[in-house]
Short mmCIF file of C-alpha atoms in Angstrom, two decimals:
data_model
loop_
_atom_site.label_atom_id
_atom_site.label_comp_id
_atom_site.label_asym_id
_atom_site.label_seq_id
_atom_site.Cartn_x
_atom_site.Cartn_y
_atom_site.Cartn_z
CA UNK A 1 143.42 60.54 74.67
CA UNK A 2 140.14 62.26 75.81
CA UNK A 3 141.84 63.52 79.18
CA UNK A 4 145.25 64.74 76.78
CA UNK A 5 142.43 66.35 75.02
CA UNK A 6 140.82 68.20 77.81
CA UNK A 7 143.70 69.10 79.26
CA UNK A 8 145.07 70.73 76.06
CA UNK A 9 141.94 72.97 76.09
CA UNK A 10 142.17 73.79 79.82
CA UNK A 11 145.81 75.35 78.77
CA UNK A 12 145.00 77.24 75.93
CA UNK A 13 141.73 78.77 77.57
CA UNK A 14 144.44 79.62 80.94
CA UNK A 15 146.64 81.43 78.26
CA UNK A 16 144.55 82.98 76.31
CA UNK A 17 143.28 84.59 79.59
CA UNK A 18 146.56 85.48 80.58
CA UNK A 19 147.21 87.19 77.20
CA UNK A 20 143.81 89.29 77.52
CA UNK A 21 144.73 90.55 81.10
CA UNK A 22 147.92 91.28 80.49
CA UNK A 23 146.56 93.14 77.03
CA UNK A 24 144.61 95.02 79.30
CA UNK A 25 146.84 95.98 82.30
CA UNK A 26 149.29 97.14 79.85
CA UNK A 27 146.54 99.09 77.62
CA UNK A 28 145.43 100.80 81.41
CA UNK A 29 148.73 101.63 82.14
CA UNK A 30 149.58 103.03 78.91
CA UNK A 31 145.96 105.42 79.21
CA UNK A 32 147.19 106.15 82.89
CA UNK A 33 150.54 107.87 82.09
CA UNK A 34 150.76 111.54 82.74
CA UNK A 35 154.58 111.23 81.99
CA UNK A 36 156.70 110.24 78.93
CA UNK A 37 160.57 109.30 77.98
CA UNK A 38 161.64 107.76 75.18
CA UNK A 39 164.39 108.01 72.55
CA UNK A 40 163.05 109.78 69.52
CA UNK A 41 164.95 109.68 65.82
CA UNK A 42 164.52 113.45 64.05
CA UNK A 43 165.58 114.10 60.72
CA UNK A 44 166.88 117.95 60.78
CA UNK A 45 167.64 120.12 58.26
CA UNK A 46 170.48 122.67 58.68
CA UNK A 47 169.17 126.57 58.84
CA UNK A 48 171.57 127.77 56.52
CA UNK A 49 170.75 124.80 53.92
CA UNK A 50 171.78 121.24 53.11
CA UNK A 51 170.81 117.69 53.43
CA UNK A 52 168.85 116.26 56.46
CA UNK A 53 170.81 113.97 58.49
CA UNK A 54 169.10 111.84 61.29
CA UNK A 55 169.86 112.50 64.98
CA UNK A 56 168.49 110.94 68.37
CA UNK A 57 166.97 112.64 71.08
CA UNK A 58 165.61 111.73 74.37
CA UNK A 59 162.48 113.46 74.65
CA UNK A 60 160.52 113.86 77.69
CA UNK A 61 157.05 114.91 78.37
CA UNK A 62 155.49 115.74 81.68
CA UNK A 63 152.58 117.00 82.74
CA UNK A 64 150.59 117.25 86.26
CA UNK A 65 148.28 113.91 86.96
CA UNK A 66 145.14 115.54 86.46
CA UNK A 67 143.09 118.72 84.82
CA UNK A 68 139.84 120.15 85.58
CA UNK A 69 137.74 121.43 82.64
CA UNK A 70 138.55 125.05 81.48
CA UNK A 71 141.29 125.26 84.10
CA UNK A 72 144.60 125.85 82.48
CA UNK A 73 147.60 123.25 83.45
CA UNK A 74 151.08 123.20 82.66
CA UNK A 75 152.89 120.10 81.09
CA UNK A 76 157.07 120.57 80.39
CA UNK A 77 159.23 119.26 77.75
CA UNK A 78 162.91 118.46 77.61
CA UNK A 79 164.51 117.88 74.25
CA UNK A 80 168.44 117.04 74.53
CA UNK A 81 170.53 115.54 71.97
CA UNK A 82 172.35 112.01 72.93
CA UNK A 83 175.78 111.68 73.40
CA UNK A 84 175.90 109.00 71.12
CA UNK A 85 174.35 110.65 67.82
CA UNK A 86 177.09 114.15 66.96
CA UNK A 87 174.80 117.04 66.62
CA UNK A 88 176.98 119.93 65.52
CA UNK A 89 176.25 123.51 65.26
CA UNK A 90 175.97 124.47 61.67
CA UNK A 91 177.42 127.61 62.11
CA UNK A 92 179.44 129.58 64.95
CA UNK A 93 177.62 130.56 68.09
CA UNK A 94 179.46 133.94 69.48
CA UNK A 95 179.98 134.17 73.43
CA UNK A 96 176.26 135.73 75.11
CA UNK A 97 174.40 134.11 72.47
CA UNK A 98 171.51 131.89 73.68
CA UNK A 99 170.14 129.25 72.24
CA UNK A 100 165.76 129.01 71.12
CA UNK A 101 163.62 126.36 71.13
CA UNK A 102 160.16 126.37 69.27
CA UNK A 103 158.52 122.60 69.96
CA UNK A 104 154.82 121.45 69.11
CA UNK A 105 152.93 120.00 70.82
CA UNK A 106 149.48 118.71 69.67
CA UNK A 107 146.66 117.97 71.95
CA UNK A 108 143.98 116.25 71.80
CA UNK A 109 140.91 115.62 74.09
CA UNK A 110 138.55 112.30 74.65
CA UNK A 111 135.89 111.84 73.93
CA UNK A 112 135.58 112.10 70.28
CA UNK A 113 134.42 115.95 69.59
CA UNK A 114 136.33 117.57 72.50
CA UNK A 115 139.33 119.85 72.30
CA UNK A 116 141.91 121.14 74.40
CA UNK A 117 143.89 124.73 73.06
CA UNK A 118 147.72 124.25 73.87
CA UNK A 119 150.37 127.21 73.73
CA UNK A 120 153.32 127.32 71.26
CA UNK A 121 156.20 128.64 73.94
CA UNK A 122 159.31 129.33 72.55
CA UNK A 123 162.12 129.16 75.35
CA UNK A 124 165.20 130.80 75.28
CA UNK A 125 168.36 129.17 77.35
CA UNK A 126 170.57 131.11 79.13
CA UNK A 127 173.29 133.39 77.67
CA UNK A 128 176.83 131.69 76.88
CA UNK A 129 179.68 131.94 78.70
CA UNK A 130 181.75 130.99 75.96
CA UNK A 131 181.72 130.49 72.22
CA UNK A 132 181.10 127.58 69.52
CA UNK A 133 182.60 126.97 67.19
CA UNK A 134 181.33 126.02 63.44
CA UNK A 135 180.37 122.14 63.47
CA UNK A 136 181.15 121.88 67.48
CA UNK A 137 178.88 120.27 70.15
CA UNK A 138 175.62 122.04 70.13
CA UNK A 139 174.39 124.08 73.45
CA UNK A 140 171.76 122.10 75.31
CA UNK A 141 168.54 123.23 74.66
CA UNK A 142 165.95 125.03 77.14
CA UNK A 143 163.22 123.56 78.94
CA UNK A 144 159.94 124.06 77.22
CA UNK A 145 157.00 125.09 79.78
CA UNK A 146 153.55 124.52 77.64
CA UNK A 147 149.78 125.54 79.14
CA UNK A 148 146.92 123.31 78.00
CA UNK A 149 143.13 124.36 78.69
CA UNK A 150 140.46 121.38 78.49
CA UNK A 151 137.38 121.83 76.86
CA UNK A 152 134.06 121.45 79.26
CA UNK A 153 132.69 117.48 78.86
CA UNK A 154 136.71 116.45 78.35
CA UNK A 155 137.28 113.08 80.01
CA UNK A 156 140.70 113.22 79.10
CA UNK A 157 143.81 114.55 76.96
CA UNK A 158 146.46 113.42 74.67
CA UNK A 159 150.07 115.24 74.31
CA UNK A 160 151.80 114.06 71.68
CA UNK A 161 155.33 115.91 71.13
CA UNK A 162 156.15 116.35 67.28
CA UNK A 163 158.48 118.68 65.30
CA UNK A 164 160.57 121.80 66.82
CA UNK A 165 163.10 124.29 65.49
CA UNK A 166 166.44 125.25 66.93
CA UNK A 167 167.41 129.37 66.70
CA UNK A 168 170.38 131.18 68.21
CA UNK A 169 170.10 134.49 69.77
CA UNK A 170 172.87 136.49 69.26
CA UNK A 171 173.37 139.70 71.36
CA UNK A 172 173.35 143.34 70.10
CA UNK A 173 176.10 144.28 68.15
CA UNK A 174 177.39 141.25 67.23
CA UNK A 175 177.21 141.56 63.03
CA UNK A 176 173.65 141.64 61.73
CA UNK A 177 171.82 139.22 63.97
CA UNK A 178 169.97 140.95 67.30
CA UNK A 179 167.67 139.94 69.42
CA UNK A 180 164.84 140.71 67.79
CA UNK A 181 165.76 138.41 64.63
CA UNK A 182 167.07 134.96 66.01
CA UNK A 183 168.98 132.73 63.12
CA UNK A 184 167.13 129.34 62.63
CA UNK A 185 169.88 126.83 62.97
CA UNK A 186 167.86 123.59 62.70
CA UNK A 187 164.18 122.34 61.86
CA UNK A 188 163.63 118.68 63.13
CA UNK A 189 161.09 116.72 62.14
CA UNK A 190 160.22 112.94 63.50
CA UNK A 191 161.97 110.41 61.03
CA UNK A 192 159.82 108.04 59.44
CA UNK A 193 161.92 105.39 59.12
CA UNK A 194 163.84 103.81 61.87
CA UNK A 195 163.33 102.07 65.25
CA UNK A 196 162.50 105.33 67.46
CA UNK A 197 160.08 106.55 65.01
CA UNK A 198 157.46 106.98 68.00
CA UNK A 199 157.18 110.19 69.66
CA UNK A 200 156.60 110.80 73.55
CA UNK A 201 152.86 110.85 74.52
CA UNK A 202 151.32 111.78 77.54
CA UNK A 203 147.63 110.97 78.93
CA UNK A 204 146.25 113.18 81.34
CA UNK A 205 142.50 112.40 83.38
CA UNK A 206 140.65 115.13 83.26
CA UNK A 207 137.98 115.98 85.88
CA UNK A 208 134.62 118.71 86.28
CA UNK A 209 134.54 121.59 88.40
CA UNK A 210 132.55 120.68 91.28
CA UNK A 211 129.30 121.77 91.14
CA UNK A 212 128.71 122.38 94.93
CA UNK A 213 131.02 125.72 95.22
CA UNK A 214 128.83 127.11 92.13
CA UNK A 215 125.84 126.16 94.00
CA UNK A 216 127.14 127.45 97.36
CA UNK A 217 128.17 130.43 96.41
CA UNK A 218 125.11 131.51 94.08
CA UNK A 219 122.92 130.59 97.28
CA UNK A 220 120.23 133.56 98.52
CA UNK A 221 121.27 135.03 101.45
CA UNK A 222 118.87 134.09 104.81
CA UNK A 223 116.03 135.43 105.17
CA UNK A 224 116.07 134.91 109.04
CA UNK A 225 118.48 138.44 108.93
CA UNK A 226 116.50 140.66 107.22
CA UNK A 227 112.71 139.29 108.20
CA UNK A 228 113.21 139.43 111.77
CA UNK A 229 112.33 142.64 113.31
CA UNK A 230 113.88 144.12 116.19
CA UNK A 231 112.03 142.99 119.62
CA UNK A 232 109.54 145.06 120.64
CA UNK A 233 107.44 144.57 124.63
CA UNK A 234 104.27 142.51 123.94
CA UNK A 235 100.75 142.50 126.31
CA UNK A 236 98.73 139.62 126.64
CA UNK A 237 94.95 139.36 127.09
CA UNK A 238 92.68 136.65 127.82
CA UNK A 239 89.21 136.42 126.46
CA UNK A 240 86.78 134.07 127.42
CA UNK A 241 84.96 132.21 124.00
CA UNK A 242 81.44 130.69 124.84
CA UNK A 243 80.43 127.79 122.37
CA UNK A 244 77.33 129.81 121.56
CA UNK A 245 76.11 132.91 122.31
CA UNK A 246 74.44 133.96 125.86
CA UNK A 247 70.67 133.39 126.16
CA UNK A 248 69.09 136.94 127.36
CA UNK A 249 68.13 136.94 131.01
CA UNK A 250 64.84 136.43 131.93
CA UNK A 251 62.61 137.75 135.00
CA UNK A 252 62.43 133.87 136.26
CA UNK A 253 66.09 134.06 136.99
CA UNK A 254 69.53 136.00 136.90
CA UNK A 255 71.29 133.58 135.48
CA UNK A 256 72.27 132.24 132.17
CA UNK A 257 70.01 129.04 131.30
CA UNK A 258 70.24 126.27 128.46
CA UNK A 259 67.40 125.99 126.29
CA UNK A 260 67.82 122.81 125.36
CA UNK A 261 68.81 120.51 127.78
CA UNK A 262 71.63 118.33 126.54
CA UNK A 263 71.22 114.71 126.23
CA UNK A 264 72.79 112.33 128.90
CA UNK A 265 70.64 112.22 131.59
CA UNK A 266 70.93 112.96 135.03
CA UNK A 267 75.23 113.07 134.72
CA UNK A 268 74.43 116.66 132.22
CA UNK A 269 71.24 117.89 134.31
CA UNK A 270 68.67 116.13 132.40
CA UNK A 271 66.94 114.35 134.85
CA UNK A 272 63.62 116.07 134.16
CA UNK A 273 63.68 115.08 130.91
CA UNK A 274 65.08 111.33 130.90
CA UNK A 275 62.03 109.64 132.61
CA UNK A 276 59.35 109.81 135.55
CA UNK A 277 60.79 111.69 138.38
CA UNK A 278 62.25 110.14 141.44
CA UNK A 279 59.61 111.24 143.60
CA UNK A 280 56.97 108.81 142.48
CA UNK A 281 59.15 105.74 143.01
CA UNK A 282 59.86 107.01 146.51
CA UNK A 283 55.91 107.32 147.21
CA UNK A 284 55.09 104.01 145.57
CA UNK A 285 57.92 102.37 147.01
CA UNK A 286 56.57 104.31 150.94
CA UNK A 287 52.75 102.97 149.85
CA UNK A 288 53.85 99.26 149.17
CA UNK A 289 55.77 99.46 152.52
CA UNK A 290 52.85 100.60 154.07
CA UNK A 291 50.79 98.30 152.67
CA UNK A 292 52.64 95.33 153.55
CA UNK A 293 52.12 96.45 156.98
CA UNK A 294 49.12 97.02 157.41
CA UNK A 295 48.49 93.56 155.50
CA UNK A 296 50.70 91.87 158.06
CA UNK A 297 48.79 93.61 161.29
CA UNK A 298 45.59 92.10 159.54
CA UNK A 299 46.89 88.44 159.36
CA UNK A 300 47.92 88.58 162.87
CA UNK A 301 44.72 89.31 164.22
CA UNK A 302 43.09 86.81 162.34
CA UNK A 303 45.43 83.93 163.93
CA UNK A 304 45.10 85.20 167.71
CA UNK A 305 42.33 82.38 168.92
CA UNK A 306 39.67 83.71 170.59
CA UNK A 307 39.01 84.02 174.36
CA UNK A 308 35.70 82.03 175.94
#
């Protein structure tokens, strides 16, 4: 029973790990993701008035896998109707008519203060090359190109694509819709009921300037090109320096003598001046000599025996 016991806990500690690292992979790859796709349920309202009805859309969101800090950066997003869900066009699109998008796009920036300013673009597709009619297939709709500038201290930033409207057009002449006044066909809003209630979101990292161009390019210039002087021919002279000043001459002699005589005896000329001079040991030591001698001629003559 004990080692059921135990061994029961060992699993459920193993799993629970399992869970948390797998919580956590997924959470880092879900903070990681500069790109989005993902079937989205709108609920849009006909221009020209009438109930909602629901439609699905695949929605994708891209932007570029990193931004610097008050650098602008691009992200794109593709809106197209599935094949599945019928979204007609509520009323009859004329031959060289193009087709308008108008998304948004919120942003926002970590951490919790930051911001990040996003354009509103408003795309317009390509003319038709032929018309549609009243409650036919709807054109596909442009490519939305959107800018996003990062605030400074922004560590990161969060698209999230929401509602968007749908406008046609028409060219000039064609009744009493120009260019200048499209004709809102739909406004689409994300459905709040349903299973693709989620909209497409997109992380991007986003990184500082670096700090050494700045620093490089604020630098002084050298000083070694404007302190330097052109070279000019130089002279040398040599000048003797005495460690004190010259003694005047005197009528004893012509040259220059010491006052004091240095200490260290006879190896700096002071052999006057360390002791008795060597002349006295040399007569005492000629005076013991000569003394020995004489004692020595004195003792001989006392042992030579006398002659009868």
């Amino acid at each position: 029973m004990l080692k059921s016991k135990a061994r029961g806990r060992i699993a459920g500690r193993a799993a629970a790990a399992g869970v948390v690292s797998a919580g956590l992979l997924l959470g880092l790859g879900a903070l990681g993701a500069h790109a989005d796709s993902k079937t989205v349920t709108y609920s849009c309202a006909p221009g020209t008035g009438g109930t909602a009805v629901a439609h699905d859309f695949t929605v994708t969101l891209s932007a570029n896998t990193s931004a610097v800090t008050g650098t602008q950066y691009t992200a794109t997003l593709n809106i197209q109707p599935l094949t599945t869900s019928a979204f007609p066009a509520p009323v009859a699109i004329a031959s060289g008519a193009s087709i308008e998008l108008q998304p948004s796009v919120s942003a926002s920036a970590l951490p919790a203060g930051m911001t990040a300013g996003v354009s509103t673009p408003s795309p317009t597709g390509a003319a038709l090359t032929a018309s549609v009619t009243a409650q036919g297939s709807m054109p596909p709709l442009p490519t939305a190109t959107l800018t996003i500038t990062p605030a400074a201290q922004a560590t990161s930033v969060v698209l999230t694509a929401k509602d968007f409207k749908i406008s046609m057009v028409a060219p000039a002449g064609t009744g009493t819709t120009t260019t200048t006044t499209p004709t809102l066909l739909y406004t689409c809003t994300v459905a709040t009921t349903g299973a693709n209630t989620a909209p497409a979101v997109a992380t991007i990292p986003v990184t500082s300037p670096s700090a050494s161009a700045s620093a490089s390019a604020s630098a002084s210039p050298s000083a070694s090109a404007s302190a330097s002087p052109s070279p000019r021919n130089t002279r040398t002279v040599y000048e003797t320096v005495f460690a004190s000043p010259t003694p005047p001459k005197t009528r004893k002699t012509r040259s220059s003598q010491v006052e004091n005589t240095p200490g260290g005896g006879a190896a700096t000329g002071g052999g006057g001046d360390a002791g008795p001079d060597a002349r006295l040991f040399v007569l005492t030591g000629t005076a013991l000599m000569l003394a020995a001698g004489a004692g020595g001629l004195v003792l001989r003559t006392r042992r030579r025996p006398v002659r009868q």
